[in-house]
Tab-separated table of C-alpha atoms in Angstrom:
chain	number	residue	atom	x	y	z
A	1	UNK	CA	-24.590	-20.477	-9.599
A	2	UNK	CA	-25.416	-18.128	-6.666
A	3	UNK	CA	-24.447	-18.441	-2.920
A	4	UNK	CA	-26.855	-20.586	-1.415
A	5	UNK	CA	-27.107	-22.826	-4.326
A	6	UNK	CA	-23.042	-22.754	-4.358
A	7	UNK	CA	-23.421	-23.424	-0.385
A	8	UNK	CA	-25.910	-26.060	-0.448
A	9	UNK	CA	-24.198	-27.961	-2.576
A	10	UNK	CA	-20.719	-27.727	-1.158
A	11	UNK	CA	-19.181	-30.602	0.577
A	12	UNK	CA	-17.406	-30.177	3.494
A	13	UNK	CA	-13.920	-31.585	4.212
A	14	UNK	CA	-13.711	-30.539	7.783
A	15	UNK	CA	-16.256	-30.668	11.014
A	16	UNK	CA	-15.383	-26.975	11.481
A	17	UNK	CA	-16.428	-26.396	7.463
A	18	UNK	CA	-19.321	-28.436	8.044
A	19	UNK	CA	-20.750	-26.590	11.015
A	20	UNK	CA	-20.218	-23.229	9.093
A	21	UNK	CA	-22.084	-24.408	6.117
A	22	UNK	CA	-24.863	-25.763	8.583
A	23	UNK	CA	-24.687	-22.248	10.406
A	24	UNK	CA	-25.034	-20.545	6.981
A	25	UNK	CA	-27.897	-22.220	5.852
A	26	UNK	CA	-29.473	-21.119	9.026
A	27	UNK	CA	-28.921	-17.318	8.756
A	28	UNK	CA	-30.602	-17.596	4.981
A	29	UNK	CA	-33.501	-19.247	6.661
A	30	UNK	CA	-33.738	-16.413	9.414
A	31	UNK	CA	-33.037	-13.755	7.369
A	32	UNK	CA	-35.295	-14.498	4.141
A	33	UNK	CA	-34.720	-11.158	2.275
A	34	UNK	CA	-31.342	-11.987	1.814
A	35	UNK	CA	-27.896	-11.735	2.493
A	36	UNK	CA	-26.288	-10.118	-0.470
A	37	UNK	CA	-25.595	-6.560	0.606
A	38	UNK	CA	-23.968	-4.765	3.445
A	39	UNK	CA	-27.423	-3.569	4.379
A	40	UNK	CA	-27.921	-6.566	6.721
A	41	UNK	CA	-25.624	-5.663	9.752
A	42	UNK	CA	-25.486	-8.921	11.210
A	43	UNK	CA	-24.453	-11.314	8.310
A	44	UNK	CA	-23.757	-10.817	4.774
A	45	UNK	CA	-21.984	-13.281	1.756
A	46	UNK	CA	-18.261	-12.321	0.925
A	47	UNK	CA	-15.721	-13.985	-1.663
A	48	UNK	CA	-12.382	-14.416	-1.346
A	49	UNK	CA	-9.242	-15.473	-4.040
A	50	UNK	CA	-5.962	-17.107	-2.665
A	51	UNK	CA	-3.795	-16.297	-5.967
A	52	UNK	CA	-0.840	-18.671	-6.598
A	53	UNK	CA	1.752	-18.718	-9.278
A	54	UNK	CA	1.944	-21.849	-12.080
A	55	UNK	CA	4.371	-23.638	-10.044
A	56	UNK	CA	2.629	-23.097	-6.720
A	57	UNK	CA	5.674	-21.663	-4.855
A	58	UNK	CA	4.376	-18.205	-4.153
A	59	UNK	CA	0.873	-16.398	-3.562
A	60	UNK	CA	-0.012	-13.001	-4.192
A	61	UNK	CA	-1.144	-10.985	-0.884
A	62	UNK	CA	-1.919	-7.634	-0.161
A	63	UNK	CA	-1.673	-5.972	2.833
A	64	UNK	CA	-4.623	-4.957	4.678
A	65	UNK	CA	-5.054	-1.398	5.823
A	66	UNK	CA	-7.415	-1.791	8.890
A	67	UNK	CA	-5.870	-5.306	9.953
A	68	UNK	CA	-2.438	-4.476	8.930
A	69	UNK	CA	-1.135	-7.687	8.123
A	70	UNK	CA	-0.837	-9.659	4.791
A	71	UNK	CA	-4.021	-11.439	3.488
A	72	UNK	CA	-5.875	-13.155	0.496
A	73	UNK	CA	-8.060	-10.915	-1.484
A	74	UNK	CA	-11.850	-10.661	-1.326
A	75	UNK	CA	-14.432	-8.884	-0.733
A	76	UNK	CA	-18.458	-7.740	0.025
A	77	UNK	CA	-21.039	-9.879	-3.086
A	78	UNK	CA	-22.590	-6.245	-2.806
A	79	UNK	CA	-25.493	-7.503	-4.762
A	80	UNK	CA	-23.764	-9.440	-6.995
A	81	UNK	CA	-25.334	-13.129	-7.089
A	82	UNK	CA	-22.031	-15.039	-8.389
A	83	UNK	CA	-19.555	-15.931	-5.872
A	84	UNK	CA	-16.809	-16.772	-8.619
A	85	UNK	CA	-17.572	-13.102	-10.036
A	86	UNK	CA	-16.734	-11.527	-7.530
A	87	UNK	CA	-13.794	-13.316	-6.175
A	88	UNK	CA	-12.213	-12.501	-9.529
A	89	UNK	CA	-13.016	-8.634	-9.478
A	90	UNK	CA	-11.845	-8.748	-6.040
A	91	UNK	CA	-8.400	-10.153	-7.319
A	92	UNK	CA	-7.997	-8.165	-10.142
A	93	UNK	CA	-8.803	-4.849	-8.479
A	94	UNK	CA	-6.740	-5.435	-5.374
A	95	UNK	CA	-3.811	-6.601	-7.401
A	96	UNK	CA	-3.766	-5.234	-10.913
A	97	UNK	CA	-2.914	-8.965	-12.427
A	98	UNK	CA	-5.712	-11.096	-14.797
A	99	UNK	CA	-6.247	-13.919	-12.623
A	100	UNK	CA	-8.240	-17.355	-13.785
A	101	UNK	CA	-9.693	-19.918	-11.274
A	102	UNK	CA	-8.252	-22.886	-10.806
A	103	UNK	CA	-11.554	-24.796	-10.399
A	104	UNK	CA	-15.142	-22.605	-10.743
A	105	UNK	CA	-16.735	-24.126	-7.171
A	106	UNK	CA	-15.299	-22.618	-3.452
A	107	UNK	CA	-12.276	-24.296	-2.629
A	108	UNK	CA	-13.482	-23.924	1.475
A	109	UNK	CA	-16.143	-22.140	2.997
A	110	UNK	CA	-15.968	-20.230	6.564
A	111	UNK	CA	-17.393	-17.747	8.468
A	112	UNK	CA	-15.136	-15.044	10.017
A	113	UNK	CA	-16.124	-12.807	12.696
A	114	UNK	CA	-15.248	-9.033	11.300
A	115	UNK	CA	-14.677	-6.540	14.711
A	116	UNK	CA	-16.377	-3.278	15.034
A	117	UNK	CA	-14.026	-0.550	13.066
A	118	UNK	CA	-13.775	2.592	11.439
A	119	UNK	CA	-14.134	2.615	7.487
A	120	UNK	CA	-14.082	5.964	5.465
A	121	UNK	CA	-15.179	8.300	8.685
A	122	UNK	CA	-18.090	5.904	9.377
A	123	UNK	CA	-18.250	3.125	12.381
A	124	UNK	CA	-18.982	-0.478	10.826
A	125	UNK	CA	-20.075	-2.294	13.975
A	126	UNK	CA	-18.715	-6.410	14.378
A	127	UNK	CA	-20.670	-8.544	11.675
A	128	UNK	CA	-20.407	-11.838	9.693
A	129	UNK	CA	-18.537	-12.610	6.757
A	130	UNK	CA	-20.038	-15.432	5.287
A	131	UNK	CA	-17.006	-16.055	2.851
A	132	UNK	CA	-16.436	-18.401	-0.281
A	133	UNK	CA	-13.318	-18.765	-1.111
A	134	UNK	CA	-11.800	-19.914	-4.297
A	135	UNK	CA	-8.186	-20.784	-5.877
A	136	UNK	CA	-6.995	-18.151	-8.363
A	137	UNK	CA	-4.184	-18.163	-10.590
A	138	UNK	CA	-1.349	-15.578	-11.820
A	139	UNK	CA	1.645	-15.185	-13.904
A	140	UNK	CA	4.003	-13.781	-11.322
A	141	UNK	CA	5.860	-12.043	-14.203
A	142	UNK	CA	3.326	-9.602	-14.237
A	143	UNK	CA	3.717	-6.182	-12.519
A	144	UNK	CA	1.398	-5.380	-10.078
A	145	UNK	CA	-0.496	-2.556	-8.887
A	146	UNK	CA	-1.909	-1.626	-5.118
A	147	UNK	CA	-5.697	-0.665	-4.586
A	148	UNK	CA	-4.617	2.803	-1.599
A	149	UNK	CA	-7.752	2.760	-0.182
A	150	UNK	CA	-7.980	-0.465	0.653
A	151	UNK	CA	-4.263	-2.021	0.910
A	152	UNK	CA	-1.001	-0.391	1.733
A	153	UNK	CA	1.079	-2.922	-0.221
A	154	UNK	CA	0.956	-6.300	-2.961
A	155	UNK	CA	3.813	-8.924	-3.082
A	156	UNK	CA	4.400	-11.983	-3.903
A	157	UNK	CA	5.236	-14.364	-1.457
A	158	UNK	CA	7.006	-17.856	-0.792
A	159	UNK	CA	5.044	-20.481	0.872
A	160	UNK	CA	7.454	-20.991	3.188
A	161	UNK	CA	7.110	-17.411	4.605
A	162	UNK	CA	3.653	-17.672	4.829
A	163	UNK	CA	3.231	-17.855	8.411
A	164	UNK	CA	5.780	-15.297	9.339
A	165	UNK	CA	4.137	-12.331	7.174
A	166	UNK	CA	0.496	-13.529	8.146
A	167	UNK	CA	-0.887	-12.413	11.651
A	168	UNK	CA	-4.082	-13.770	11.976
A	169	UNK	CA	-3.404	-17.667	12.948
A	170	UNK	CA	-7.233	-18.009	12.299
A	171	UNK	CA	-6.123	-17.067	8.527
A	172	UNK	CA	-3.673	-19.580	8.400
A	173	UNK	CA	-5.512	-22.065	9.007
A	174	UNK	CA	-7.836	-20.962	5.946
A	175	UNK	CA	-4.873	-20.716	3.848
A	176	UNK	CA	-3.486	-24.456	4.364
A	177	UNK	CA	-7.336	-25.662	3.942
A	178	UNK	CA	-6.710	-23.826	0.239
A	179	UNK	CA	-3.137	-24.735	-0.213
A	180	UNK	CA	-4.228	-28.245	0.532
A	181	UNK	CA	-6.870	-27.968	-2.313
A	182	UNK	CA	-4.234	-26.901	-4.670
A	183	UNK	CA	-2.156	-29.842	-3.724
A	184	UNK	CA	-4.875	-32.212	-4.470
A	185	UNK	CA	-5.950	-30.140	-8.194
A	186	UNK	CA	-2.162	-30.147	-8.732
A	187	UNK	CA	-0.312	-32.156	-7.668
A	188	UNK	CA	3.112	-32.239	-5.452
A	189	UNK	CA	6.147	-31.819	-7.782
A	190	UNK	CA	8.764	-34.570	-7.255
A	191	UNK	CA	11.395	-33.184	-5.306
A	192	UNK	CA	13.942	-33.907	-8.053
A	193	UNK	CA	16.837	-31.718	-7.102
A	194	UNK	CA	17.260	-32.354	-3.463
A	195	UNK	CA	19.453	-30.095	-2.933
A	196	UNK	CA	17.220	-27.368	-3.512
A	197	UNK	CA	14.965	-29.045	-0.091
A	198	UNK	CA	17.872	-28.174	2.361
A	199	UNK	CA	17.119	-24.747	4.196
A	200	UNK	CA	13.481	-25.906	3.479
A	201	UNK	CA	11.023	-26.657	6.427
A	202	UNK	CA	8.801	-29.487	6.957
A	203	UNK	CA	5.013	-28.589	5.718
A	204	UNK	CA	1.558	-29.637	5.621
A	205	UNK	CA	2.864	-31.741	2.355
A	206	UNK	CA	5.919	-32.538	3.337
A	207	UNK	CA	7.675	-34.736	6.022
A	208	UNK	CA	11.254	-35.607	6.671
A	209	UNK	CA	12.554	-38.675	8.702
A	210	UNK	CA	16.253	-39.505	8.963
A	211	UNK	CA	15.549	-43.275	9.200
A	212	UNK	CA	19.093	-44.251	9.497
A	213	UNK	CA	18.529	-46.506	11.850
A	214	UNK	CA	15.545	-48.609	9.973
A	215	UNK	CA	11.895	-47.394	9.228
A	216	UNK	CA	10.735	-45.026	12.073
A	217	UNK	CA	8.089	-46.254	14.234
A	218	UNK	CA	6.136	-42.313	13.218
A	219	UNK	CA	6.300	-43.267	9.975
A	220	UNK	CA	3.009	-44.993	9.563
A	221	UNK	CA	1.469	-42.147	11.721
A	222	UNK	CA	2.731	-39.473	8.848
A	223	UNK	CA	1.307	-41.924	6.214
A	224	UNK	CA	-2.536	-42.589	7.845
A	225	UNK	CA	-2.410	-38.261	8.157
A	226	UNK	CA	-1.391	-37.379	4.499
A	227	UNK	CA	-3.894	-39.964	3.335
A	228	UNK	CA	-6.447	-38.797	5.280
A	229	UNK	CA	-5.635	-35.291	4.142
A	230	UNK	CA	-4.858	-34.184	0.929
A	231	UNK	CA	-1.648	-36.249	0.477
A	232	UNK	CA	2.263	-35.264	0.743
A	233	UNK	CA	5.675	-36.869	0.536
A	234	UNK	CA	7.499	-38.616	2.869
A	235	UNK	CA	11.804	-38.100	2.207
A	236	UNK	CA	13.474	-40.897	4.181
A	237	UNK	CA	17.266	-40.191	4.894
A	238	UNK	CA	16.536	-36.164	5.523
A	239	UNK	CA	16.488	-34.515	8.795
A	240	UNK	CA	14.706	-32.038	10.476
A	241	UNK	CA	17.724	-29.409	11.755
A	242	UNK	CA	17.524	-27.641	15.545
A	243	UNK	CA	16.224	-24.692	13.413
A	244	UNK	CA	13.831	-26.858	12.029
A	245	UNK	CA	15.243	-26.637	8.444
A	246	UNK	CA	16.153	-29.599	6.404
A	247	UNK	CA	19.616	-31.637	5.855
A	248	UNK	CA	20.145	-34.274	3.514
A	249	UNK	CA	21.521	-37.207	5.190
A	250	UNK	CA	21.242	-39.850	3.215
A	251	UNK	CA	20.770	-43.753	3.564
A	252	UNK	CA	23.383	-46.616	4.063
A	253	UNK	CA	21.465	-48.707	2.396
A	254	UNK	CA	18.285	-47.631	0.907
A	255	UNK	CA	17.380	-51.038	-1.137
A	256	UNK	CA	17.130	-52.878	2.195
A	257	UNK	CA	14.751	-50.029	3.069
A	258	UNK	CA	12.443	-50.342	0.777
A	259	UNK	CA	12.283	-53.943	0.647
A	260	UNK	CA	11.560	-53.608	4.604
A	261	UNK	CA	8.747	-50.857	3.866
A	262	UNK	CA	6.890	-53.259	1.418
A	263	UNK	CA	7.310	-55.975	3.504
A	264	UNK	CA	5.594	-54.283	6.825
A	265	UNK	CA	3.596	-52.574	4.455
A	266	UNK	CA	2.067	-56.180	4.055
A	267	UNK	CA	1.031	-56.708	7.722
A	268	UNK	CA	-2.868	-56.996	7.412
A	269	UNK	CA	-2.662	-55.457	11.005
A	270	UNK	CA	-0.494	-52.636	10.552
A	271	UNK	CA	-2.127	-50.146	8.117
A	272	UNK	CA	-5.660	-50.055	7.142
A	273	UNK	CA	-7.025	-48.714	3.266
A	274	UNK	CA	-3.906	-47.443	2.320
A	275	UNK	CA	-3.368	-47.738	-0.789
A	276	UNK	CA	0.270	-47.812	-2.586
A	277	UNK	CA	1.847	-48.715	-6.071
A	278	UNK	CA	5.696	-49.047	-6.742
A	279	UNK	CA	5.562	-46.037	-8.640
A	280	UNK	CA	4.591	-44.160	-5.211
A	281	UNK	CA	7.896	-45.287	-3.742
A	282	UNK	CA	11.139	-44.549	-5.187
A	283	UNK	CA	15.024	-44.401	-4.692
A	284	UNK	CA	16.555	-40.693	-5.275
A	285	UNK	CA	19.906	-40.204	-5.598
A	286	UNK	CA	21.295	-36.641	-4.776
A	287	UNK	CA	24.925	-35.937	-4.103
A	288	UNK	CA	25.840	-39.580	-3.765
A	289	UNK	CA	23.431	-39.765	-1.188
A	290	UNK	CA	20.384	-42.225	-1.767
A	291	UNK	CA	17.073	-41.424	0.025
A	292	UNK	CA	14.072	-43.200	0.055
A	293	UNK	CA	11.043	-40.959	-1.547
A	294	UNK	CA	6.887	-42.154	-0.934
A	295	UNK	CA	4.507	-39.857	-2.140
A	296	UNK	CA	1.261	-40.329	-0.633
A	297	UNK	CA	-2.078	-39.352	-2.629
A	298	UNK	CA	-4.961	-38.726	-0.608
A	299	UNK	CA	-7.433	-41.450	0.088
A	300	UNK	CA	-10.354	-41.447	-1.742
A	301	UNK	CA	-13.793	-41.087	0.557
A	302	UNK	CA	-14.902	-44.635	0.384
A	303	UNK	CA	-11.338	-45.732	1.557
A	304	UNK	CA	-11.200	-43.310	4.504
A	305	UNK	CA	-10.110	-43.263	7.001
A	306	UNK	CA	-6.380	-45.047	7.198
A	307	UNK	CA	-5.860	-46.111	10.618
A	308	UNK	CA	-3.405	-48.143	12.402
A	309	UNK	CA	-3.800	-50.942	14.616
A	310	UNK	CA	-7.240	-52.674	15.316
A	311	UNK	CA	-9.421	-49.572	16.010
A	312	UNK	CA	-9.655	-46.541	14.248
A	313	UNK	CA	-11.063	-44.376	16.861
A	314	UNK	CA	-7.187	-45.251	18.294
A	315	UNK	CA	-5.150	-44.799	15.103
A	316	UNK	CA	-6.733	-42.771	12.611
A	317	UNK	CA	-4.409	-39.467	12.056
A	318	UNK	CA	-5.109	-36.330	9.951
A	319	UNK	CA	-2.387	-33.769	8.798
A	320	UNK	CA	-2.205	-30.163	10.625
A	321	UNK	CA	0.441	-27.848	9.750
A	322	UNK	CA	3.439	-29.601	9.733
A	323	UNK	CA	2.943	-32.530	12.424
A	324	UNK	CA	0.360	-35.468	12.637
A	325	UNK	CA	-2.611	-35.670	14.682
A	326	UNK	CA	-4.622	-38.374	16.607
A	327	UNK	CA	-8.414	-37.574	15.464
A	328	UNK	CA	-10.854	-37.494	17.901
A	329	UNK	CA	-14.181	-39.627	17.429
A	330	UNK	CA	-16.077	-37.473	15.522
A	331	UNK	CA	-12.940	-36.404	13.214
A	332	UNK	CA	-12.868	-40.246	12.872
A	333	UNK	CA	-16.992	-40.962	11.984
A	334	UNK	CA	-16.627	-37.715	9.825
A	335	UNK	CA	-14.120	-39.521	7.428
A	336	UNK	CA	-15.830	-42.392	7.677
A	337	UNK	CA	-18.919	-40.753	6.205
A	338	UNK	CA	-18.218	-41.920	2.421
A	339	UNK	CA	-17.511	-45.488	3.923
A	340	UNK	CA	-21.017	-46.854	4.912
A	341	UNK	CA	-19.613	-50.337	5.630
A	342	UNK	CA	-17.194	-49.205	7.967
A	343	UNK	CA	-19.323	-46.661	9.279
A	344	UNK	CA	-21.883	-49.129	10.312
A	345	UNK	CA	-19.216	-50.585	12.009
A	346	UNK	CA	-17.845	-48.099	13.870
A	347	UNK	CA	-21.687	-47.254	15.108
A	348	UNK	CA	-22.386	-50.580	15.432
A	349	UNK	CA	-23.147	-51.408	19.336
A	350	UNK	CA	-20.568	-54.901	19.407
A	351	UNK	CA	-17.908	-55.407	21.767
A	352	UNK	CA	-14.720	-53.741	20.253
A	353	UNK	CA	-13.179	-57.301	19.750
A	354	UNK	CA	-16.119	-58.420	17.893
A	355	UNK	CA	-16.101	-54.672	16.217
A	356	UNK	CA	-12.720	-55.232	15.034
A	357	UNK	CA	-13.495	-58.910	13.506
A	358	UNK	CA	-16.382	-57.332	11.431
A	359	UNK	CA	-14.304	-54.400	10.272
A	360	UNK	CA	-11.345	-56.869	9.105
A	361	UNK	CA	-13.878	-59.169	7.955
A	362	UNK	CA	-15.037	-55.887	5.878
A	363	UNK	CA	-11.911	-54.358	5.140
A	364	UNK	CA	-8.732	-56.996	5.594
């Protein structure tokens, strides 16, 4: 499949993706000879490969020599019709590892804004990456090798140091849009050692409550975002540290807890199209210490979005980094675009009381 068939057909899973794609589509209208070679100095297709390890702890980035900071592969298509193709001779080259994808379409698509800079004695003025970019796999065991005229260094790196070695915060938002793709191909391991958690920070997966007390009132906020995003883990009875690292605290009574969370769980009014089984909610003992453990899987389209309350332009959330987020109304009708019934609702011209009766009517 070549670019504009693979970006025709792709399906966005943010307004920001969607607007690039639309964008995209554009510039092959306007510029109908193409946009496979360097030759067109305003725009011109790119792939890139975010290469993680089997367990999906680490990812293999090289540093860049003219932005000098840490980065996914990729490169120019050059002429080369197959995205796929050449995000793996990208990888390979820049890294000296065999790589495989882990799925053959783009994983996200963006455009990136390149600045005017010097390459090989020659001025390259700003242009327009249109960039595919697709999940790669490595053995991390393997020794790798750095391309000099294009990278300085190649390491392996823990997720959790991602955004300290990466300075392009534009970039890091690409690279949880990928991570999150991963997480949905592969799953989230069960954290079954807790112990290995503390020093940890909270992530876009992950999200730690102390809930001593009883269930947090943020609780069902963190649940309507991981739903609505590709999915994560909630660990009741660990705590978020000063230094924003991770102690196990344990609960005094973590039966009662999750008899509690089914029970609210229950209110018709409370949470809307989430869905849970008992195997999604679990007791994990660690060090004597019991803590209450819900994995969340993402919400399938036709389910989204899981809101709270009566309205979901008021309590639909979505998962950024490592905090939740109140979507705006068009985050909200862009969730809802799999969910015709509720869409029509939400467009639909009523009162909000009368709104809300239709959508419980629809939905309950």
């Amino acid at each position: 499949m070549d670019y504009l068939q693979m970006v025709k057909q792709y399906r966005p899973r943010t307004l920001e993706e969607e607007g690039d794609r639309l964008q995209m589509l554009r510039l092959a209208e306007l510029f109908p000879d193409g946009l496979l070679t360097r030759d067109n100095m305003v725009a011109h297709f790119a792939s890139s490969g975010l290469i993680l390890n089997r367990d999906m702890t680490h990812v293999l980035l090289v540093r860049h020599n003219i932005y000098r900071t840490w980065s996914f592969t990729g490169g120019h298509a050059d002429g080369d019709p197959d995205p796929l193709a050449v995000a793996l001779r990208e990888a390979e080259e820049e890294t000296g590892v065999s790589v495989r994808p882990l799925m053959e379409q783009p994983a996200s698509l963006n455009i990136l804004a390149v600045r005017g800079h010097w390459r090989r004695e020659e001025y390259v003025p700003p242009h327009l990456h249109l960039d595919l970019d697709f999940l790669l796999e490595a053995d991390d065991q393997l020794p790798v090798r750095c391309k000099r005229d294009e990278n300085s260094a190649v390491r392996w790196i823990p997720l959790s140091e991602l955004e300290e070695v990466c300075g392009e915060p534009h970039m890091l938002e690409i690279y949880r849009k990928l991570l999150e793709q991963a997480r949905i191909l592969r799953g989230f391991p069960r954290p079954q050692r807790l112990r290995q958690l503390e020093g940890q920070r909270e992530t876009v997966f992950l999200e730690a409550k102390q809930a001593t007390g009883g269930l947090p009132e943020s609780l069902w906020e963190t649940l309507s975002a991981f739903a609505n995003t590709a999915g994560g883990v909630v660990l009741l009875g660990v705590a978020e540290e000063p230094d924003h690292t991770l102690r196990l605290f344990g609960l005094p009574d973590a039966e009662a807890l999750e008899e509690d969370f089914w029970a609210a769980l229950g209110d018709p009014g409370l949470i809307h199209n989430l869905h849970l089984t008992r195997s999604n909610v679990y007791i994990q003992r660690e060090e004597g210490k019991d803590i209450l453990v819900i994995e969340v899987p993402p919400a399938p389209g036709e389910r989204r979005p899981v809101y709270l309350g009566d309205d979901p332009f008021q309590g639909t959330y979505i998962r950024r980094r490592d905090g939740d987020y109140r979507c705006t109304r068009r985050e909200v009708l862009f969730l809802a675009k799999e969910n015709p019934r509720l869409l029509e609702n939400l467009n639909h011209p009523e009162p909000t009381t009368k709104r809300t009766e239709r959508m419980e009517n629809d939905h309950g």
